[in-house]
Amino acid sequence: MKVAKRTFDAVIVGAGGAGLRAALQLSEAGMKTAVLTKVFPTRSHTVAAQGGVAASLGNSTEDNWHWHMYDTVKGSDWLGDQDAIEFMVKKANEVVVELEHYGMPFDRTDNGKIYQRPFGGHSQNYGQTPVSRSCAAADRTGHAMLHALYQRNVRANTQFFVEWMAMDLIRNADGDVLGVTAMEMETGEVSIFHAKATIFATGGAGRIYYSSTNAFINTGDGVGMAARAGIPLEDMEFWQFHPTGVAGAGVLITEGVRGEGGILRNVSGERFMERYAPNLKDLASRDVVSRAMTTEINEGRGCGSGKDHVLLDITHLSPETINKRLPGIREISIQFAGVDPIKAPIPVVPTCHYQMGGIPTNYKGQVVVPKDGNPNVPIPGFYAAGECACASVHGANRLGTNSLLDLLVFGKAAGETVVSDFQSGQLSLKPLPDDAADVSLARIARLETQTGGEDVHEVRLEMQRTMQKHAGVFRFADIMKEGVTKIMEVAERAKRTQIKDKSKVWNTARTEALELDNLIEVAKATMVSAEARKESRGAHVRDDAIDCAETPNGRDDANWLKHTLWYSEGNRLDYKPVNLQPMSADVEPIALAKRTY
Amino acid sequence: MTKRTVQFKIYRYDPDKDDKPYMQDISVELEESDKKLLDALVRLKAKDDTLSFRRSCREGVCGSDAMNINGKNGLACLTSMDEIAQPVTLRPLPGLPVIRDVIVDMTQFFKQYHSIKPYLINNDPAPERERLQTPEDREELNGLYECILCACCSTSCPSFWWNPDKFVGPAGLLAAYRFLADTRDQATSERLDNLEDPYRLFRCHSIMNCVDVCPKGLNPTKAIGKIKDMMLRRAV
């Protein structure tokens, strides 16, 4: 197969919030940029975000970035890097106001400012009372944001390659990143995108689980590509289970429902969160609420004939409030749960939602790896932002509305870093190795010729069931151990996938087989990293971690206050320190403490 | 409800091997959890991986899986299997070139969307904080900004079928009015000039197919009427 070569100053992979935000910086600086995306930009998964984006604008209640920083560090169960967190919360107002200037239709307060609502884990005065920090466009914030960002890119003449699937990262002998290979879905042809800078903004891999709020496209493409190219993945054991996915369907019901006054109830109608989080109650952090719900269900206080879910009740809110603030949720409930939330509570269950870990980066969006004793050495030419990256601002548990903030702040930061490296002449077009496309061509050739192989759908299902059972909300030492063996078996099967469709044109069977290669890397990273972490922290909670004075909630700071790094080659683990030092000398570190809400 | 078998008639065309398109009769056994047409299509694809369709969010916000379902445009992910007549007849969205199976080439659709300058134009220096907008002014954008660009409306519009290169179509015009209605936008006359032409706006004859099919319950015809009003008002 002949391979076309295309040359750019920069290539961005992914056109969700992070990719589009980065693209704006590059386009406006006049860089020749290619944005590759396997779906039309407004179909990216940012579109499904509902409740809002965090910024301490203080439009409704008093607020400041110090409180936001405290909440984020505490939410992360102290695994977040405090320099990156300080950077993010300080930039929040700027990036949100910019979006408003781009035309994003935020809801408004009576005095015309951006409307803000309370959200889980966000507080005033270091954990005391809920704060209205989530800037919202009804319950369609992600949709409004993604469209506004796309529209701004139309204005900036950004060059998109729509329905192109990136396949593999291209590195030279020194390990520098030189671009990617990608396949045009309409023709099946592979091209090399040779660039001075490569930014990954490929989103998460929530589809490794059987029950997920995530879109079909969330297959961890960039994360898988990075892992196959020898780059370690950071903190992949930490997955967020969102408390309120529609039972049975998995579709997301925003935490904004609870921000507007929604209450979780068990079979006897009890507001059970009062027992688990006396202070913030239903607005405690997501990991805390998901565990409480799972405990209620496990102890027989679930609802429905299978006693397998709890209820999210907003029947006490006025229909006007529901129609004005939560119109999308009403639509989703009617469509996917068969209930009108004005009249009856919504059946919900914790559902896989967000990947806290990812490709290791610093706060500038540079991808960093251990080298010569330094744990954070940038890889020349490689940047990442958004859910695929791990800056790390979410640590062991992300706060709601911090994901949209993450993709804005770090999408912009990665873009700014690339522009500044470009303008100062630090970026150059390094020669492509002769075999730059060989790996990708071999993957396609294998799918062409594989006989007696495995069915993609079956292998993917087996992976999803394995992850669901062995790396869920509550984790058990023996079940995780068994999970490692199982997922490695599934990974072996994934090497022999076979497809019947041999067409060059829009071959979605082939796309799904290629996506499975990426999912499998993420699943292995998750299972192996989880089994190895012998403590409970944030979203990773295991049965054998003991809650005592030395290890509060089972968190073992003496041994495990460190980031995991998983290498695909050899299925190897390494660790690096957490940065407990904020960026500015005059900002006090948030001291370690037991996490209660 | 338990397992049930559903009959389909699906438009199939793979330019790599088929001389011409054909309708495939195929059935599939659904599980109890398969509630929507998209669930059924995923089930079908597990059986025959050559069936090609676009899909992503599966909850009606990304706009990927628009197709012609039993003669009417809609989203597969929002179409309930309980209410659907059999055999379920699936065709690509009408009026756009077919690439493969139910996947159409949407270039023309997006070209029209881009032609209305779908972005806020405000040339004042950006203030330090947000531009203020009253809740009442913001409410004017409801029913406009929620468009998911699925193309159900434009590809159900006879005027768009006849003149896809000249008539902006309901989706593009809804977006045009979304910016005309935004108090923060300053390009009203430029936007109206851009639509002042025998085709771009005025080929809308209020047939209202767009309103009938919009999976988000939006009303492009009403928005088009408001643009026509603005044109009229500035003419007198």
Coordinates of C-alpha atoms in Angstrom, one line a residue, chain A residues 183-399:
Chain A
M183 CA -6.6 6.3 8.0
E184 CA -9.2 8.2 6.0
M185 CA -12.4 6.3 6.8
E186 CA -14.1 7.0 3.5
T187 CA -11.2 5.5 1.4
G188 CA -9.4 3.3 3.8
E189 CA -6.1 5.0 2.8
V190 CA -3.3 5.5 5.3
S191 CA -1.3 8.7 5.4
I192 CA 1.6 10.0 7.4
F193 CA 1.0 13.3 9.2
H194 CA 4.5 14.6 9.7
A195 CA 4.7 17.5 12.1
K196 CA 7.0 19.5 14.3
A197 CA 4.5 19.1 17.2
T198 CA 1.9 16.5 18.0
I199 CA -1.0 17.2 20.4
F200 CA -3.1 14.4 21.7
A201 CA -6.6 15.3 22.7
T202 CA -8.3 12.0 22.1
G203 CA -10.5 11.7 25.3
G204 CA -11.0 8.8 27.6
A205 CA -11.6 5.1 27.3
G206 CA -14.8 4.6 29.3
R207 CA -15.8 1.8 26.9
I208 CA -13.5 -0.6 28.7
Y209 CA -16.4 -1.1 31.1
Y210 CA -19.6 -2.9 30.3
S211 CA -21.8 -0.2 31.9
S212 CA -20.6 3.3 30.9
T213 CA -22.0 6.7 30.4
N214 CA -19.5 7.1 27.6
A215 CA -20.1 7.3 23.9
F216 CA -19.2 4.4 21.6
I217 CA -16.2 6.5 20.3
N218 CA -14.5 6.7 23.8
T219 CA -12.0 4.0 23.1
G220 CA -8.9 5.6 24.4
D221 CA -7.2 5.9 21.1
G222 CA -4.5 8.3 22.1
V223 CA -3.8 6.5 25.3
G224 CA -3.5 3.2 23.5
M225 CA -1.3 4.7 20.8
A226 CA 1.0 6.2 23.4
A227 CA 1.2 3.0 25.4
R228 CA 2.2 1.0 22.2
A229 CA 4.8 3.6 21.4
G230 CA 6.5 2.9 24.8
I231 CA 5.1 5.8 26.8
P232 CA 4.0 4.9 30.3
L233 CA 0.4 5.6 31.5
E234 CA -0.2 7.3 34.8
D235 CA -2.6 6.4 37.5
M236 CA -4.8 4.2 35.4
E237 CA -6.3 2.4 38.4
F238 CA -8.5 5.5 39.1
W239 CA -11.8 5.4 37.2
Q240 CA -14.7 7.6 38.2
F241 CA -18.1 5.8 38.6
H242 CA -20.7 8.5 38.3
P243 CA -23.4 8.1 40.9
T244 CA -26.3 8.7 38.5
G245 CA -26.3 6.7 35.3
V246 CA -29.8 5.7 34.2
A247 CA -30.3 2.1 35.6
G248 CA -30.0 -0.3 32.7
A249 CA -29.2 2.2 30.0
G250 CA -26.1 3.9 31.5
V251 CA -27.0 7.3 30.1
L252 CA -25.7 10.1 32.3
I253 CA -27.9 12.1 34.6
T254 CA -26.0 15.2 35.7
E255 CA -24.9 15.9 39.3
G256 CA -26.4 19.3 38.5
V257 CA -29.7 17.6 39.4
R258 CA -28.5 17.3 42.9
G259 CA -27.0 20.8 42.6
E260 CA -30.6 22.0 41.9
G261 CA -31.9 20.2 45.0
G262 CA -32.3 16.5 43.9
I263 CA -32.1 13.9 46.6
L264 CA -31.0 10.2 46.5
R265 CA -33.4 7.8 48.2
N266 CA -33.3 4.1 49.0
V267 CA -36.2 1.6 49.1
S268 CA -37.7 3.0 52.2
G269 CA -37.5 6.6 50.9
E270 CA -34.7 7.5 53.2
R271 CA -32.2 10.2 52.2
F272 CA -29.4 7.9 52.9
M273 CA -26.5 10.3 52.1
E274 CA -27.1 12.0 55.4
R275 CA -25.5 8.9 57.0
Y276 CA -22.5 8.9 54.8
A277 CA -21.7 12.6 54.4
P278 CA -23.5 14.6 57.1
N279 CA -22.1 17.9 55.9
L280 CA -22.4 18.0 52.0
K281 CA -25.0 15.0 51.9
D282 CA -26.0 14.4 48.3
L283 CA -23.4 16.8 47.1
A284 CA -20.4 14.9 48.5
S285 CA -17.7 13.9 46.1
R286 CA -18.6 11.4 43.4
D287 CA -16.6 8.4 44.7
V288 CA -18.2 8.9 48.2
V289 CA -21.7 9.0 46.8
S290 CA -21.1 6.0 44.4
R291 CA -19.8 3.9 47.3
A292 CA -22.7 4.9 49.5
M293 CA -25.2 3.9 46.8
T294 CA -23.4 0.6 46.2
T295 CA -23.5 -0.1 49.9
E296 CA -27.2 0.6 50.1
I297 CA -27.8 -1.8 47.2
N298 CA -25.5 -4.5 48.5
E299 CA -27.2 -4.4 51.9
G300 CA -30.6 -4.9 50.4
R301 CA -31.9 -1.4 50.4
G302 CA -32.0 -1.0 46.7
C303 CA -35.2 -0.3 44.7
G304 CA -37.1 -2.1 42.0
S305 CA -37.9 -5.8 41.5
G306 CA -34.1 -6.6 41.4
K307 CA -33.3 -4.2 44.3
D308 CA -30.5 -3.1 42.0
H309 CA -30.7 0.7 41.9
V310 CA -31.6 3.7 44.0
L311 CA -33.9 6.7 43.2
L312 CA -33.0 10.2 42.3
D313 CA -35.9 12.4 43.4
I314 CA -36.7 15.9 42.1
T315 CA -40.5 15.6 42.4
H316 CA -40.3 18.3 45.1
L317 CA -38.8 20.8 42.6
S318 CA -41.3 23.0 40.7
P319 CA -42.0 22.0 37.1
E320 CA -40.8 25.5 36.1
T321 CA -37.3 24.9 37.6
I322 CA -37.1 21.4 36.0
N323 CA -38.0 22.8 32.6
K324 CA -35.7 25.7 32.8
R325 CA -32.6 24.3 34.5
L326 CA -32.9 20.6 33.7
P327 CA -34.8 20.2 30.4
G328 CA -32.3 17.7 28.9
I329 CA -32.5 15.5 32.0
R330 CA -36.3 15.4 31.7
E331 CA -35.9 14.3 28.0
I332 CA -33.4 11.7 28.9
S333 CA -35.5 10.3 31.8
I334 CA -38.5 10.0 29.6
Q335 CA -36.5 8.5 26.8
F336 CA -34.3 6.1 28.6
A337 CA -35.9 5.5 32.1
G338 CA -39.5 5.8 31.0
V339 CA -40.3 8.2 33.8
D340 CA -41.1 11.9 33.8
P341 CA -39.0 13.3 36.7
I342 CA -41.7 15.9 37.4
K343 CA -43.9 13.1 38.5
A344 CA -41.7 10.2 39.6
P345 CA -38.1 9.7 40.7
I346 CA -35.4 8.5 38.3
P347 CA -33.8 5.0 38.8
V348 CA -30.1 5.4 38.9
V349 CA -26.9 3.4 39.5
P350 CA -23.2 4.2 39.7
T351 CA -21.8 3.9 36.1
C352 CA -18.3 4.2 34.7
H353 CA -17.8 7.8 33.6
Y354 CA -14.3 9.2 33.6
Q355 CA -10.7 8.2 33.3
M356 CA -8.6 10.1 35.9
G357 CA -5.3 8.7 34.7
G358 CA -3.8 9.0 31.3
I359 CA -0.7 10.1 29.4
P360 CA 1.6 11.8 31.9
T361 CA 1.9 15.6 31.3
N362 CA 3.0 18.7 33.2
Y363 CA 0.8 21.8 33.6
K364 CA 2.1 23.1 30.2
G365 CA 0.7 20.1 28.4
Q366 CA 4.1 18.6 27.6
V367 CA 4.2 14.8 27.8
V368 CA 6.7 13.9 30.5
V369 CA 8.4 10.5 31.2
P370 CA 11.2 9.3 33.6
K371 CA 14.7 9.6 32.1
D372 CA 18.1 9.5 33.8
G373 CA 16.6 9.7 37.3
N374 CA 14.3 12.6 36.6
P375 CA 10.7 11.5 36.7
N376 CA 9.3 14.3 34.5
V377 CA 11.4 14.8 31.3
P378 CA 9.4 16.2 28.4
I379 CA 9.3 14.2 25.2
P380 CA 10.3 16.5 22.3
G381 CA 7.4 17.3 20.0
F382 CA 4.7 15.6 22.1
Y383 CA 1.8 17.2 24.0
A384 CA -1.5 16.1 25.5
A385 CA -4.6 17.6 27.0
G386 CA -8.0 16.7 28.3
E387 CA -9.2 13.3 29.5
C388 CA -6.5 11.4 27.6
A389 CA -3.9 13.3 29.7
C390 CA -2.9 13.1 33.3
A391 CA -1.6 16.5 34.5
S392 CA -2.4 15.4 37.2
V393 CA -5.3 17.6 38.5
H394 CA -7.9 14.9 39.3
G395 CA -5.6 12.5 41.2
A396 CA -7.7 9.7 42.6
N397 CA -11.1 11.3 42.1
R398 CA -12.3 14.1 39.9
L399 CA -14.8 16.7 41.1

